[in-house]
mmCIF file of C-alpha atoms in Angstrom:
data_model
loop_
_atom_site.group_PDB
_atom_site.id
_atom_site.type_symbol
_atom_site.label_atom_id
_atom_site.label_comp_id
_atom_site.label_asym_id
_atom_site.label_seq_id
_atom_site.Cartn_x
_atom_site.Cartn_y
_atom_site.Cartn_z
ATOM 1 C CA UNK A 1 -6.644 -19.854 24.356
ATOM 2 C CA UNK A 2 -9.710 -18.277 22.295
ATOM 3 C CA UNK A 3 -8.786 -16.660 19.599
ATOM 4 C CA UNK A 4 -10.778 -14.132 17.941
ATOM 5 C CA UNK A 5 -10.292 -13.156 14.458
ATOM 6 C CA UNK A 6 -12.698 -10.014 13.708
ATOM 7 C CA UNK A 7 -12.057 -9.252 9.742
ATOM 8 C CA UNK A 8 -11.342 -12.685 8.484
ATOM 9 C CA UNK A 9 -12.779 -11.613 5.154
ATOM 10 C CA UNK A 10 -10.172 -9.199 4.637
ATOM 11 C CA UNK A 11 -7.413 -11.612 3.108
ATOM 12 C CA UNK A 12 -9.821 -13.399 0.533
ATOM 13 C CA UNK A 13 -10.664 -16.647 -0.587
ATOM 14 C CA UNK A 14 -8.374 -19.379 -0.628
ATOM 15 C CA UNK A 15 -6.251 -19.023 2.210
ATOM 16 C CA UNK A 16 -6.379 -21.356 4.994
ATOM 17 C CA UNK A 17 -6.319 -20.594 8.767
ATOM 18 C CA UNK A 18 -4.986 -24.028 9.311
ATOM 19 C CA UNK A 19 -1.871 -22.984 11.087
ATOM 20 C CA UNK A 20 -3.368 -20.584 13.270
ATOM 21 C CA UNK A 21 -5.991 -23.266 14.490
ATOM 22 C CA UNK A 22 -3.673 -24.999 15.978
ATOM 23 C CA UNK A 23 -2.903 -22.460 18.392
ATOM 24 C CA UNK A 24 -6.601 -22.546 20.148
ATOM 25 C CA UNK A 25 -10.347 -21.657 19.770
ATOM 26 C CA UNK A 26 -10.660 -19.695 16.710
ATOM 27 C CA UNK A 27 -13.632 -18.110 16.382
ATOM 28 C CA UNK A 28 -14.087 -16.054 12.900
ATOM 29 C CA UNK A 29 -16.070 -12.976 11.912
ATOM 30 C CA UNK A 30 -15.716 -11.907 8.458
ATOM 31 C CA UNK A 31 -16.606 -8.646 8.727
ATOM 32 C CA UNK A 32 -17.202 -6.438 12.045
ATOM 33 C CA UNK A 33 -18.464 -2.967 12.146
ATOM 34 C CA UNK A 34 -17.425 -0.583 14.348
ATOM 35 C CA UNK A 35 -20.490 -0.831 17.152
ATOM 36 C CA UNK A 36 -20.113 -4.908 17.430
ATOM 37 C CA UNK A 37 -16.341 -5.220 18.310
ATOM 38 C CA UNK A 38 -16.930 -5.285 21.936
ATOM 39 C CA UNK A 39 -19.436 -7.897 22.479
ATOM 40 C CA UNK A 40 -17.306 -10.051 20.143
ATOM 41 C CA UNK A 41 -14.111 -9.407 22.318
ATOM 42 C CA UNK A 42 -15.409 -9.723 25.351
ATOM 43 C CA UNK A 43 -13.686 -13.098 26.218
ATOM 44 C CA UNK A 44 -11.353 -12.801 23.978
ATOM 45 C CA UNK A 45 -7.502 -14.079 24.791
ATOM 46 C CA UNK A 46 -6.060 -13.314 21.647
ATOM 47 C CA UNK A 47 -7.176 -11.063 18.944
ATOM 48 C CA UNK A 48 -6.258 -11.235 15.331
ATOM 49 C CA UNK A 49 -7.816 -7.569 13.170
ATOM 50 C CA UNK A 50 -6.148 -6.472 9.819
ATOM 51 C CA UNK A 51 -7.911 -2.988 9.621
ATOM 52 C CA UNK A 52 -10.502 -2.955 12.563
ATOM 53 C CA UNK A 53 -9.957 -0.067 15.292
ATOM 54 C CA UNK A 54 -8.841 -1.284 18.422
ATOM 55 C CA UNK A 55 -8.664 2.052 20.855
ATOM 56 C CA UNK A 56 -9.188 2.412 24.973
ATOM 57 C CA UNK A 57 -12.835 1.614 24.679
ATOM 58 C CA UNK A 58 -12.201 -1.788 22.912
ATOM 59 C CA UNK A 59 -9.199 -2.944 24.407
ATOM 60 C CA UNK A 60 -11.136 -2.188 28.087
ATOM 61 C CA UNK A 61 -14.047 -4.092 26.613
ATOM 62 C CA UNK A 62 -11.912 -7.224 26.653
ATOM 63 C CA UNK A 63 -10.490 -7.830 30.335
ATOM 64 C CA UNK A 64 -9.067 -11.474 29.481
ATOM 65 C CA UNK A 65 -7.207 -9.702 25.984
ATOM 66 C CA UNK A 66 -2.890 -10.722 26.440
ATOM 67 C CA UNK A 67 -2.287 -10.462 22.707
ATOM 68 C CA UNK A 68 -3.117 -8.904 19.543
ATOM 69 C CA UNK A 69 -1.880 -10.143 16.385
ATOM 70 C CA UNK A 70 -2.068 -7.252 13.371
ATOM 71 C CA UNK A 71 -2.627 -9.114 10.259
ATOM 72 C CA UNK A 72 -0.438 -6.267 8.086
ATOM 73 C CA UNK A 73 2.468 -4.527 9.014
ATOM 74 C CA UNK A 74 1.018 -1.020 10.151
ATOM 75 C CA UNK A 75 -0.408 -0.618 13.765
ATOM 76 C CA UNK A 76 -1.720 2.341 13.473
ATOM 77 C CA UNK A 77 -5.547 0.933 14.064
ATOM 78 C CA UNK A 78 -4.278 -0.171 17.345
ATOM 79 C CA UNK A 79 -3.843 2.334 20.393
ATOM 80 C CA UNK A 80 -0.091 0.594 21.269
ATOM 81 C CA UNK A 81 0.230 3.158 23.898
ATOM 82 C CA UNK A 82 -2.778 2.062 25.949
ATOM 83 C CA UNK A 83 -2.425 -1.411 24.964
ATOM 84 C CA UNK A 84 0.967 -1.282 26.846
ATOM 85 C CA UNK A 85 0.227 0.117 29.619
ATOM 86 C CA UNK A 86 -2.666 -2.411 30.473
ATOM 87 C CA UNK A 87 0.380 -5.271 29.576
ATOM 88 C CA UNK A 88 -1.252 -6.205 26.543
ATOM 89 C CA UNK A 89 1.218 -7.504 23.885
ATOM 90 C CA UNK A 90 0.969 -6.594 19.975
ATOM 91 C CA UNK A 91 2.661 -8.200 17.538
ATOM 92 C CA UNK A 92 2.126 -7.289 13.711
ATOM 93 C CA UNK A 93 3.590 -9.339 10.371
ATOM 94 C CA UNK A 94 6.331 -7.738 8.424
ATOM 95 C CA UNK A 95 8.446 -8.644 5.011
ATOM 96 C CA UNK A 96 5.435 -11.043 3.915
ATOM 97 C CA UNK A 97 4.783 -8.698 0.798
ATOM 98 C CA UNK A 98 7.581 -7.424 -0.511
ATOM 99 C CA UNK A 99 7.675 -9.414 -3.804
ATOM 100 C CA UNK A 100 3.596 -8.570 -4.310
ATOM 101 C CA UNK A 101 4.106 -4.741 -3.432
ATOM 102 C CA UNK A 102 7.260 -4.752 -6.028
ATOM 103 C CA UNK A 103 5.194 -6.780 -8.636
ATOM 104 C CA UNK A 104 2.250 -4.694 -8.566
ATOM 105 C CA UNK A 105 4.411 -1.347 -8.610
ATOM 106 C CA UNK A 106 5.936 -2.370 -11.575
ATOM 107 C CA UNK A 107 3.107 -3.765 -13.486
ATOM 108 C CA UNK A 108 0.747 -0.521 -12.633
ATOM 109 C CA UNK A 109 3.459 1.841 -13.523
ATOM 110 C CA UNK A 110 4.719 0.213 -17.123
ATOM 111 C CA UNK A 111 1.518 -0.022 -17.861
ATOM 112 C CA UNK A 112 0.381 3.412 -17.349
ATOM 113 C CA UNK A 113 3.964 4.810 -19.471
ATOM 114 C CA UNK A 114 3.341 2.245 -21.803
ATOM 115 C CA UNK A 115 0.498 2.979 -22.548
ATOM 116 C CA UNK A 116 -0.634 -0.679 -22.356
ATOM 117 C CA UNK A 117 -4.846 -0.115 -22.049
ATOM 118 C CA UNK A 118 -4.671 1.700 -25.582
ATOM 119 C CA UNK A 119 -2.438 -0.919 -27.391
ATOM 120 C CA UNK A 120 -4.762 -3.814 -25.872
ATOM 121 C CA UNK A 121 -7.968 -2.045 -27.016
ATOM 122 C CA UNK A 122 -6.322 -1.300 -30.456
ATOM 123 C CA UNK A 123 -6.165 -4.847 -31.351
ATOM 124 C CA UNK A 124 -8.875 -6.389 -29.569
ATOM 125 C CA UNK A 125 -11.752 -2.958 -31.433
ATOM 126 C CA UNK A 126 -9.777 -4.141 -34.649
ATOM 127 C CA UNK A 127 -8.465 -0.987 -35.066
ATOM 128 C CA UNK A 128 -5.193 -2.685 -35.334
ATOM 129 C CA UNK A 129 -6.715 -4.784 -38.392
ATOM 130 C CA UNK A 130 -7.707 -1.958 -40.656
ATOM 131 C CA UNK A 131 -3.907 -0.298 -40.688
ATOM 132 C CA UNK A 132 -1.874 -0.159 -43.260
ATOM 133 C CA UNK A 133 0.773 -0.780 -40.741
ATOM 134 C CA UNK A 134 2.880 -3.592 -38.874
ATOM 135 C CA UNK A 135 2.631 -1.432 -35.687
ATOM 136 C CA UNK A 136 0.246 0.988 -34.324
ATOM 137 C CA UNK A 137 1.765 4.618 -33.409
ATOM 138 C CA UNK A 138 -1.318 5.699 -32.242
ATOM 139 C CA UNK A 139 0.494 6.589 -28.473
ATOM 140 C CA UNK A 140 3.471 6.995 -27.533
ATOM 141 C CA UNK A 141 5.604 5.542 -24.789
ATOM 142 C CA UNK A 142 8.731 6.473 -23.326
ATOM 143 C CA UNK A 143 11.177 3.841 -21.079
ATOM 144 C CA UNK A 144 11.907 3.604 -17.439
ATOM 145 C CA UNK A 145 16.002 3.057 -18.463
ATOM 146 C CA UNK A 146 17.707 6.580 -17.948
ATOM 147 C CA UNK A 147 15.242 7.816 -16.250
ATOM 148 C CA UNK A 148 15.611 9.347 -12.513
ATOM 149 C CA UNK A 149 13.623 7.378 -9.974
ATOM 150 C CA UNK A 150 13.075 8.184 -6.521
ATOM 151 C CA UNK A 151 12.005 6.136 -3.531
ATOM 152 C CA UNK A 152 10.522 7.293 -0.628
ATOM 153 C CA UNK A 153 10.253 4.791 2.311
ATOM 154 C CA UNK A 154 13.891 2.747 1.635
ATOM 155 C CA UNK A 155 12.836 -0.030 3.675
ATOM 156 C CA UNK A 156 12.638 -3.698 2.651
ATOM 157 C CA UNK A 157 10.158 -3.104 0.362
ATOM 158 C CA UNK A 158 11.945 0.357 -1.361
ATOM 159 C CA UNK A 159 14.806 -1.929 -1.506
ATOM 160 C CA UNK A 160 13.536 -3.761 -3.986
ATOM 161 C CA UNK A 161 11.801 -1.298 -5.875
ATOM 162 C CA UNK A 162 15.130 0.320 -6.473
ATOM 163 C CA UNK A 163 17.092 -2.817 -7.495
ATOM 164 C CA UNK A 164 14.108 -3.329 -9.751
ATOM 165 C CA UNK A 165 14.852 0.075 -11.103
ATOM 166 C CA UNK A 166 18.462 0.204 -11.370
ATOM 167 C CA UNK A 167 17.803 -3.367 -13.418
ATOM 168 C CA UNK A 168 15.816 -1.242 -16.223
ATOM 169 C CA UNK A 169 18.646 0.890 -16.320
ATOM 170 C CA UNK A 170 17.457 3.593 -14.156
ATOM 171 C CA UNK A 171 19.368 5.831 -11.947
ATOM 172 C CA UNK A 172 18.067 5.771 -8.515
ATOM 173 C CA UNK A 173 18.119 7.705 -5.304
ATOM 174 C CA UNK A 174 16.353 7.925 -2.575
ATOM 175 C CA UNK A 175 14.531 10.111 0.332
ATOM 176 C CA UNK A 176 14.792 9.179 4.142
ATOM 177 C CA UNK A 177 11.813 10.401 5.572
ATOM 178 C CA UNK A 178 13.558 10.155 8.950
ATOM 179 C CA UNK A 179 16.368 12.223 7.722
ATOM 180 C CA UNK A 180 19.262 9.255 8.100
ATOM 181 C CA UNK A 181 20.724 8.434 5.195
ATOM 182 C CA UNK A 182 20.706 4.690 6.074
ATOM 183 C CA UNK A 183 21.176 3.207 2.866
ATOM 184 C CA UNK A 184 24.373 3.500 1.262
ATOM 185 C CA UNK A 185 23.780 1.790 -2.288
ATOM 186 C CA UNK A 186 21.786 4.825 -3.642
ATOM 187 C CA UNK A 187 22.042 8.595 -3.376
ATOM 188 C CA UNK A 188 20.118 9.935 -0.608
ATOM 189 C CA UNK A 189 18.884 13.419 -1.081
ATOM 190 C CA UNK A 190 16.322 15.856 0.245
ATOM 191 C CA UNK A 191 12.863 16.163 -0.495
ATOM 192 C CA UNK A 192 13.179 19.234 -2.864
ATOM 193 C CA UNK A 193 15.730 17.638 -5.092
ATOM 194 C CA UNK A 194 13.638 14.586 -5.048
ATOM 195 C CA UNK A 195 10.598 16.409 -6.175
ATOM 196 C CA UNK A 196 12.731 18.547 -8.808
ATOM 197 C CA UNK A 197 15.244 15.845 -10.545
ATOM 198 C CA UNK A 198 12.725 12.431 -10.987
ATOM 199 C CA UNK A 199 10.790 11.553 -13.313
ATOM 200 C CA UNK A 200 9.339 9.007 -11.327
ATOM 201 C CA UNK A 201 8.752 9.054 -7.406
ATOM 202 C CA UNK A 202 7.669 5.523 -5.996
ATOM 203 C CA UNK A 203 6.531 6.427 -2.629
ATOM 204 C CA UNK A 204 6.553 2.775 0.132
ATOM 205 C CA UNK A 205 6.608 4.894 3.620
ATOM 206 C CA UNK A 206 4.433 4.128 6.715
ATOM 207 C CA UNK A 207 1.797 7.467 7.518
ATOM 208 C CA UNK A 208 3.277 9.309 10.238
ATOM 209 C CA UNK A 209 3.614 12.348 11.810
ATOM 210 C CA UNK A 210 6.504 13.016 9.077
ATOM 211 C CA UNK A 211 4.525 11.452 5.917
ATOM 212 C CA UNK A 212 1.083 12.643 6.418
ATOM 213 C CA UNK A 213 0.066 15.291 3.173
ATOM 214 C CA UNK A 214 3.927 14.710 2.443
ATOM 215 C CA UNK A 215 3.355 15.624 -1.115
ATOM 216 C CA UNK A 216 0.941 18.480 -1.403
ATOM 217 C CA UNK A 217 0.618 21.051 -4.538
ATOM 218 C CA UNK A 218 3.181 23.076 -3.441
ATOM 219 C CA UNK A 219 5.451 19.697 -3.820
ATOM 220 C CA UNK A 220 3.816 18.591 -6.646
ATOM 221 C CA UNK A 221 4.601 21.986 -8.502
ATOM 222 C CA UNK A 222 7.750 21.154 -7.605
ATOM 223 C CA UNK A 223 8.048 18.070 -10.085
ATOM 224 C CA UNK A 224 8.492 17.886 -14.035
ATOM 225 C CA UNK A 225 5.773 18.195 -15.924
ATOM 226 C CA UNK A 226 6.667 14.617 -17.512
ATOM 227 C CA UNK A 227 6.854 13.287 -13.706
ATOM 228 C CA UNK A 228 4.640 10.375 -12.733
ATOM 229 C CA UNK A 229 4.119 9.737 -8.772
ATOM 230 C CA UNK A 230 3.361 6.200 -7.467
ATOM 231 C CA UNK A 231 1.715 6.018 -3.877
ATOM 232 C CA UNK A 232 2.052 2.446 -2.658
ATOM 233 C CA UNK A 233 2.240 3.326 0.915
ATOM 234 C CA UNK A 234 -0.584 4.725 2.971
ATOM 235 C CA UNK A 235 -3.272 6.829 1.246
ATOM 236 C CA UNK A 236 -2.328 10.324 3.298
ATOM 237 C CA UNK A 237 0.721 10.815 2.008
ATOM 238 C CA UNK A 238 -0.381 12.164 -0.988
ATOM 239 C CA UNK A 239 -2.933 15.176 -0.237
ATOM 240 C CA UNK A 240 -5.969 13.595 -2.315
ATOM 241 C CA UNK A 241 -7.191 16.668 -3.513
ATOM 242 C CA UNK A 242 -3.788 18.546 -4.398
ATOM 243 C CA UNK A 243 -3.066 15.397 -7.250
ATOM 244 C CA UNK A 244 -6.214 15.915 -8.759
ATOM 245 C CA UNK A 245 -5.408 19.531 -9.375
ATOM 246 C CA UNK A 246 -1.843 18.366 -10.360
ATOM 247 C CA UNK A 247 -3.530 16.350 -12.794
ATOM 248 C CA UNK A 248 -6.251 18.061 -14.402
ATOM 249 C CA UNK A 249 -3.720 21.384 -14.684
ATOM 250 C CA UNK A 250 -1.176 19.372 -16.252
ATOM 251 C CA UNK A 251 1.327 20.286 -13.524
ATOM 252 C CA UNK A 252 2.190 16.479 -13.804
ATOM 253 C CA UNK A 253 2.274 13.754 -16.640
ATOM 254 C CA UNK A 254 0.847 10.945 -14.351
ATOM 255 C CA UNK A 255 0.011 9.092 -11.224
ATOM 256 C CA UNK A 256 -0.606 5.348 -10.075
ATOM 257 C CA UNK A 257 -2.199 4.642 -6.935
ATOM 258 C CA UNK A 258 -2.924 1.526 -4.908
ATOM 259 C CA UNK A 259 -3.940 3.246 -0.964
ATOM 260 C CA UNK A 260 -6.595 5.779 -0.215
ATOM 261 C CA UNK A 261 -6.893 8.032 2.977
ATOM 262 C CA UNK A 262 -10.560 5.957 2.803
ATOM 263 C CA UNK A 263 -11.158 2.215 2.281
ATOM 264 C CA UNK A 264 -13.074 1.842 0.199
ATOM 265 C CA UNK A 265 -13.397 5.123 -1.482
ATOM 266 C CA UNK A 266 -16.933 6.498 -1.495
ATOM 267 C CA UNK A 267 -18.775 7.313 -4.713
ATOM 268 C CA UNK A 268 -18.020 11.116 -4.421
ATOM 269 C CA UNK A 269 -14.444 10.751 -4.109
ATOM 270 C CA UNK A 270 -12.240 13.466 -5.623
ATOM 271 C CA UNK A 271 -10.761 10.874 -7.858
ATOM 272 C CA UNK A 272 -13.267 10.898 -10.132
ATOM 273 C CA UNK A 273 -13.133 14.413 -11.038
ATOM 274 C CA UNK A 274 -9.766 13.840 -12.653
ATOM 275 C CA UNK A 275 -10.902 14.709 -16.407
ATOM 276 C CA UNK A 276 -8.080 12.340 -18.203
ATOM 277 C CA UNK A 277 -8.628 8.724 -16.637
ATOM 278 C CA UNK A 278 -5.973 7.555 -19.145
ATOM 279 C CA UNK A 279 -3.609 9.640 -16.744
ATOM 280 C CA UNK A 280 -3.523 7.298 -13.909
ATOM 281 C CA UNK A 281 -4.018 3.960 -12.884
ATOM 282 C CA UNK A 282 -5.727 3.162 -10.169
ATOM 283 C CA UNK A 283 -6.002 -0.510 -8.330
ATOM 284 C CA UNK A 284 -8.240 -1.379 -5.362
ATOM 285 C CA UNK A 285 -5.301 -1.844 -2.371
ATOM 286 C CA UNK A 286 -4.086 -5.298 -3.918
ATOM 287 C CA UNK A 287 0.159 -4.498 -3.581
ATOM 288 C CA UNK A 288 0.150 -6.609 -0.941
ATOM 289 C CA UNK A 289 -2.300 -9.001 -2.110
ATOM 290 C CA UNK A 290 -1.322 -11.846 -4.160
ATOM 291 C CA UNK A 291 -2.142 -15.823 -2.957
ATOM 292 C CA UNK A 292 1.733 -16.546 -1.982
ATOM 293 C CA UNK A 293 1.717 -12.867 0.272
ATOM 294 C CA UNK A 294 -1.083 -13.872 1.776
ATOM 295 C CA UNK A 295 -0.173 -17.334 2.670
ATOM 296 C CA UNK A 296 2.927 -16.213 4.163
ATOM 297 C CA UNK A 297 1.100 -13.490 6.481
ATOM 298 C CA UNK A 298 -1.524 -16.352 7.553
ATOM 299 C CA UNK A 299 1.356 -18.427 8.496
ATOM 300 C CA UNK A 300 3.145 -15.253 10.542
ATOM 301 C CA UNK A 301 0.505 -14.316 12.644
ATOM 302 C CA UNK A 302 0.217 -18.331 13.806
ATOM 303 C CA UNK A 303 4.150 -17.907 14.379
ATOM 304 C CA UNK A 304 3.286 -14.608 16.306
ATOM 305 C CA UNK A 305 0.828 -16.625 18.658
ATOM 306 C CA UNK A 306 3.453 -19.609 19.270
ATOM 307 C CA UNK A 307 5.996 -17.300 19.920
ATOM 308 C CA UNK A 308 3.476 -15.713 22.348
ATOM 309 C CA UNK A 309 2.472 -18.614 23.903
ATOM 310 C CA UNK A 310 6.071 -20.213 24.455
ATOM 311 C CA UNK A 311 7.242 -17.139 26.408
ATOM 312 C CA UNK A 312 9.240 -15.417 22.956
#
């Protein structure tokens, strides 16, 4: 079987492809633009892409194609429809990321109400050497324990997040953007009494039809003014330009955000109008990123093409 593997450089240094080697010709590209993705799939048996497009014009580019293997858990670079109907199989990785996605939540968001960048610059500029003081009070910070926290997206992931929560001593609920109430060790409630009683709202959905510019200004208006939102999910969810204005007109205390509607952001974003930086924290898609999350989805996707290849 030739394998094909178009992004390669999109997990990062350090991770072997050992297992998937096994499985056939692998042929690696670590990067491919947009215009060379059908000459390289043109023989292609099996296809391993993490964010490249794979539509009607690719997947017909590719006559030999029986199997694509979507190094994440979202498909939604992949036209599944028209990939089924020309019998073509897709398999993507799922629950390889939870821990990293939880990690990273929690260490953006404590250190955003902790106010961690100004404590670590206090000592390190000396400021913390001149005072008069055993402890700066320069900033304040307030804790996560009695505070409301809501989770949108209670899948494996949002799971976590909330026993993670409920461990600081936080009370928890949660909003089904389906509309079941599936989970039945936290409150479920509806997206206006989300927006109105948390003071934080972790958002870990998939972009859908029901999640796209979920949280717009009229939401966002919606929320305390101490409120903090967290968008580990997909970048749409959260209108782009409405949380700037939520920002800058103090209609919110915070925000913390790991996924853009664009990857990578251009120059000109909107982000960088917001006039308080110190208001947000802002990381470069890495939730799902550390070395043991990545080994495990490597090691998937090979378990993907065996399972492919023995009939499963």
């Amino acid at each position: 079987m030739k394998i094909v593997f178009l992004d390669r450089e999109s997990l990062g240094t350090g991770i072997s492809l050992s297992s998937i080697e096994k499985q056939g010709e692998l042929i690696i590209y670590d990067y491919t633009s947009a215009q060379d993705v059908t000459n390289r799939i043109a023989d292609a048996q099996i296809l391993i892409v993490n964010k490249v497009v794979i539509g009607k014009n690719e997947i017909d580019a590719a006559p030999e194609l029986k199997l694509i293997c979507v190094a994440a858990t979202g498909m939604n670079n992949i036209d599944l429809k028209y990939a089924a109907l020309k019998g073509i199989t897709v398999r993507n990785a799922v629950n390889y990321s939870t821990d990293s996605v939880v990690q990273v939540t929690f260490g953006s968001l404590l250190s955003l109400i902790t106010n961690i960048r100004y404590f670590d610059d206090c000592v390190k500029n000396g400021i913390y050497s001149q005072s008069k003081h055993f402890t700066d009070t320069g900033k304040t910070f307030s804790e996560v324990s009695g505070k409301v926290f809501g989770v949108v997206g209670m899948g494996t992931i949002g799971k976590k997040v909330a026993r993670v929560a409920s461990a600081f001593g936080a009370d928890v609920v949660y909003y089904s953007t389906n509309g079941i109430a599936h989970c039945p060790e936290y409150k479920s409630v509806t997206l206006n009494e989300l927006l109105s009683m948390c003071d934080i709202i972790s958002i870990h959905a998939p972009l859908n039809e029901k999640t796209e510019n979920l949280f717009m200004l009229e939401h966002l208006k919606k929320m305390k003014k101490s409120s903090i939102i967290v968008n580990m999910g997909r970048g749409g969810i959260v209108n782009e330009s409405d949380l700037v204005t939520a920002l800058n007109e103090n209609i919110i205390s915070g925000a913390v955000v790991d996924v853009y509607k664009t990857e990578p952001i251009g120059t000109n974003h909107v982000y960088f109008n917001i006039e308080d930086k110190n208001r947000v924290i802002f990381t470069p898609h890495i939730g799902w990123a550390s070395i043991e999350a990545r080994d495990l989805l490597v090691n998937k996707i090979a378990q993907n093409i065996e399972n492919f290849l023995l009939g499963n």
